């Protein structure tokens, strides 16, 4: 197992469309393990492969609270089949946009279909934090970040901040 570096805005790999995974082999299983290790270490409640530079359609999550038994979830080629009309506003953060949190409105409930690591296709209804996390992670597979749902003013402020940070870090090295 290996922890992998998490890409930070404005890395352009965060804006790429990830490729479907055509078979669950040992390499995909190892990737899932590395992603879980990276997510737990961060710590975060979810991680999508593009966040570690792997442009493939796989996400991991664990919404168990601190002190509870871990409940790792791995979804390969996840697709949202249904969205509720009802929406909720949740404060979101992203490991690729560290230390910022903004309110985002999304459908409250979804139905997702994905392949698990045994190759089994599964459908699952989700609400609450899981529904939000799944939508946030699947967005990453399509190059979408939660700041894309903010007003242009707020989004541009965030982008500028990270562009400047990248400029300064390049100068320093
Ligand atoms: O750790 C994370 N917390 C979080 C909080 C609210 C909504 C979504 C998330 S996902 C985030 C980890 C991450 O960046 N996943 O892509
Ligand atoms: Ni994220």
Coordinates of C-alpha atoms and ligand atoms in Angstrom, one line a residue:
X1 CA 0.0 0.0 0.0
X2 CA 1.1 3.5 -0.7
X3 CA -0.2 6.9 0.2
X4 CA -0.2 9.1 -2.9
X5 CA 0.2 12.9 -3.2
X6 CA -3.1 14.8 -3.7
X7 CA -3.2 17.2 -6.6
X8 CA -4.2 20.8 -5.7
X9 CA -6.0 23.4 -7.7
X10 CA -5.2 24.6 -10.4
X11 CA -3.7 21.3 -11.6
X12 CA -5.3 20.7 -15.0
X13 CA -5.6 16.9 -14.3
X14 CA -8.5 17.9 -12.0
X15 CA -10.3 19.2 -15.0
X16 CA -9.9 16.1 -17.2
X17 CA -12.7 13.5 -18.0
X18 CA -11.6 10.2 -16.5
X19 CA -11.7 7.0 -18.5
X20 CA -14.0 4.0 -17.7
X21 CA -12.3 1.0 -16.1
X22 CA -12.9 -2.1 -18.3
X23 CA -11.8 -4.8 -15.9
X24 CA -11.2 -5.1 -12.2
X25 CA -7.7 -6.5 -12.1
X26 CA -5.0 -6.5 -9.3
X27 CA -3.9 -3.1 -10.5
X28 CA -7.3 -1.6 -10.0
X29 CA -7.6 -3.2 -6.5
X30 CA -4.2 -1.8 -5.6
X31 CA -5.3 1.7 -6.8
X32 CA -8.4 1.4 -4.6
X33 CA -6.2 0.5 -1.6
X34 CA -3.9 3.4 -2.3
X35 CA -6.8 5.8 -2.6
X36 CA -8.3 4.6 0.7
X37 CA -5.0 5.0 2.5
X38 CA -4.6 8.5 1.0
X39 CA -8.1 9.5 2.0
X40 CA -7.8 8.2 5.6
X41 CA -4.4 9.9 6.0
X42 CA -5.7 13.3 4.7
X43 CA -8.2 12.9 6.4
X44 CA -11.2 13.1 4.1
X45 CA -14.6 11.3 3.6
X46 CA -14.1 10.7 -0.1
X47 CA -11.5 10.6 -2.8
X48 CA -11.7 10.3 -6.6
X49 CA -8.8 8.9 -8.7
X50 CA -8.1 12.1 -10.6
X51 CA -7.2 13.7 -7.3
X52 CA -4.1 11.5 -7.3
X53 CA -3.5 12.0 -11.0
X54 CA -5.1 8.7 -12.2
X55 CA -7.6 9.6 -14.9
X56 CA -9.9 6.5 -14.3
X57 CA -13.4 6.2 -13.1
X58 CA -13.0 5.0 -9.5
X59 CA -14.0 6.7 -6.2
X60 CA -13.6 5.7 -2.6
X61 CA -15.5 6.9 0.5
X62 CA -16.0 6.3 4.2
X63 CA -18.6 8.2 6.1
X64 CA -18.2 6.4 9.4
X65 CA -17.6 8.9 12.2
X66 CA -14.4 9.0 14.2
X67 CA -14.3 6.1 16.7
X68 CA -16.8 4.1 14.7
X69 CA -15.8 1.0 12.7
X70 CA -14.5 2.0 9.3
X71 CA -16.9 1.5 6.4
X72 CA -14.9 1.8 3.2
X73 CA -16.9 2.1 0.0
X74 CA -15.3 1.6 -3.5
X75 CA -17.3 2.5 -6.6
X76 CA -16.0 1.7 -10.1
X77 CA -17.6 3.4 -13.1
X78 CA -20.3 5.0 -10.9
X79 CA -23.3 6.5 -12.6
X80 CA -26.2 8.4 -11.1
X81 CA -29.5 7.0 -12.4
X82 CA -31.9 9.2 -10.5
X83 CA -31.9 12.5 -8.6
X84 CA -34.6 13.7 -6.2
X85 CA -36.3 17.0 -6.9
X86 CA -35.8 17.9 -3.3
X87 CA -32.4 19.6 -2.7
X88 CA -30.3 20.4 0.3
X89 CA -27.6 22.9 1.0
X90 CA -24.4 21.4 2.6
X91 CA -21.1 23.0 3.4
X92 CA -18.6 21.2 1.2
X93 CA -14.8 21.1 1.2
X94 CA -12.4 19.3 -1.1
X95 CA -8.9 17.9 -0.5
X96 CA -7.8 19.5 -3.8
X97 CA -9.0 22.9 -2.6
X98 CA -7.6 22.8 1.0
X99 CA -8.9 24.8 3.9
X100 CA -11.9 26.3 2.2
X101 CA -15.6 25.4 2.8
X102 CA -18.6 26.8 0.9
X103 CA -22.3 26.0 0.8
X104 CA -23.5 24.0 -2.2
X105 CA -27.1 23.0 -3.2
X106 CA -27.5 19.6 -4.6
X107 CA -30.3 16.9 -5.0
X108 CA -30.9 15.4 -1.5
X109 CA -31.3 11.8 -2.7
X110 CA -29.9 9.8 -5.6
X111 CA -29.8 6.3 -7.0
X112 CA -26.3 5.3 -8.0
X113 CA -25.2 2.2 -10.1
X114 CA -21.5 1.1 -9.9
X115 CA -19.3 -1.9 -10.1
X116 CA -17.7 -3.1 -6.8
X117 CA -14.2 -4.6 -6.5
X118 CA -15.7 -8.1 -6.9
X119 CA -17.0 -7.1 -10.3
X120 CA -20.6 -7.1 -9.2
X121 CA -22.9 -4.4 -10.5
X122 CA -24.8 -2.8 -7.7
X123 CA -27.6 -0.2 -7.4
X124 CA -27.9 1.8 -4.2
X125 CA -30.2 4.6 -3.0
X126 CA -28.4 7.2 -1.0
X127 CA -29.5 10.2 1.1
X128 CA -27.9 12.5 3.6
X129 CA -24.1 12.9 3.6
X130 CA -23.5 9.8 1.4
X131 CA -25.7 11.3 -1.4
X132 CA -23.7 14.5 -1.3
X133 CA -20.3 12.8 -1.1
X134 CA -21.2 10.5 -4.1
X135 CA -22.2 13.5 -6.2
X136 CA -19.0 15.4 -5.2
X137 CA -16.8 12.4 -6.1
X138 CA -18.5 11.6 -9.4
X139 CA -18.2 15.2 -10.4
X140 CA -14.4 14.8 -10.0
X141 CA -14.5 12.0 -12.7
X142 CA -16.0 14.6 -15.1
X143 CA -13.5 17.4 -14.2
X144 CA -16.1 19.2 -12.1
X145 CA -15.3 20.8 -8.8
X146 CA -17.7 22.0 -6.2
X147 CA -16.6 25.6 -6.6
X148 CA -18.1 25.4 -10.1
X149 CA -21.5 25.7 -8.4
X150 CA -20.6 29.0 -6.6
X151 CA -21.2 32.5 -8.0
X152 CA -18.6 33.5 -10.5
X153 CA -17.3 36.1 -8.1
X154 CA -16.7 33.5 -5.3
X155 CA -15.3 30.9 -7.7
X156 CA -12.9 33.4 -9.4
X157 CA -11.7 34.5 -5.9
X158 CA -10.8 30.9 -5.0
X159 CA -9.1 30.2 -8.4
X160 CA -7.0 33.4 -8.0
X161 CA -5.9 32.4 -4.6
X162 CA -4.7 29.0 -5.7
X163 CA -3.1 30.4 -8.9
X164 CA -1.1 32.8 -6.8
X165 CA -0.1 30.1 -4.4
X166 CA 1.1 28.0 -7.3
X167 CA 3.1 30.9 -8.7
X168 CA 4.8 31.5 -5.4
X169 CA 5.6 27.9 -4.8
X170 CA 7.2 27.6 -8.3
X171 CA 9.3 30.7 -7.6
X172 CA 10.5 29.3 -4.3
X173 CA 11.7 25.9 -5.8
Ligands
LIG1 O1 -13.4 15.2 2.8 C1 -14.3 15.7 2.2 N1 -15.3 16.3 2.8 C2 -16.5 16.7 2.1 C3 -17.4 17.4 2.8 C4 -18.6 17.8 2.2 C5 -18.8 17.4 0.9 C6 -17.9 16.7 0.2 C7 -16.8 16.3 0.8 S1 -15.6 15.3 -0.1 C8 -14.1 15.8 0.7 C9 -13.0 14.9 0.2 C10 -12.8 15.2 -1.3 O2 -12.3 16.2 -1.7 N2 -13.3 14.3 -2.1 O3 -13.2 14.6 -3.5
LIG2 NI1 -13.1 16.7 -3.7

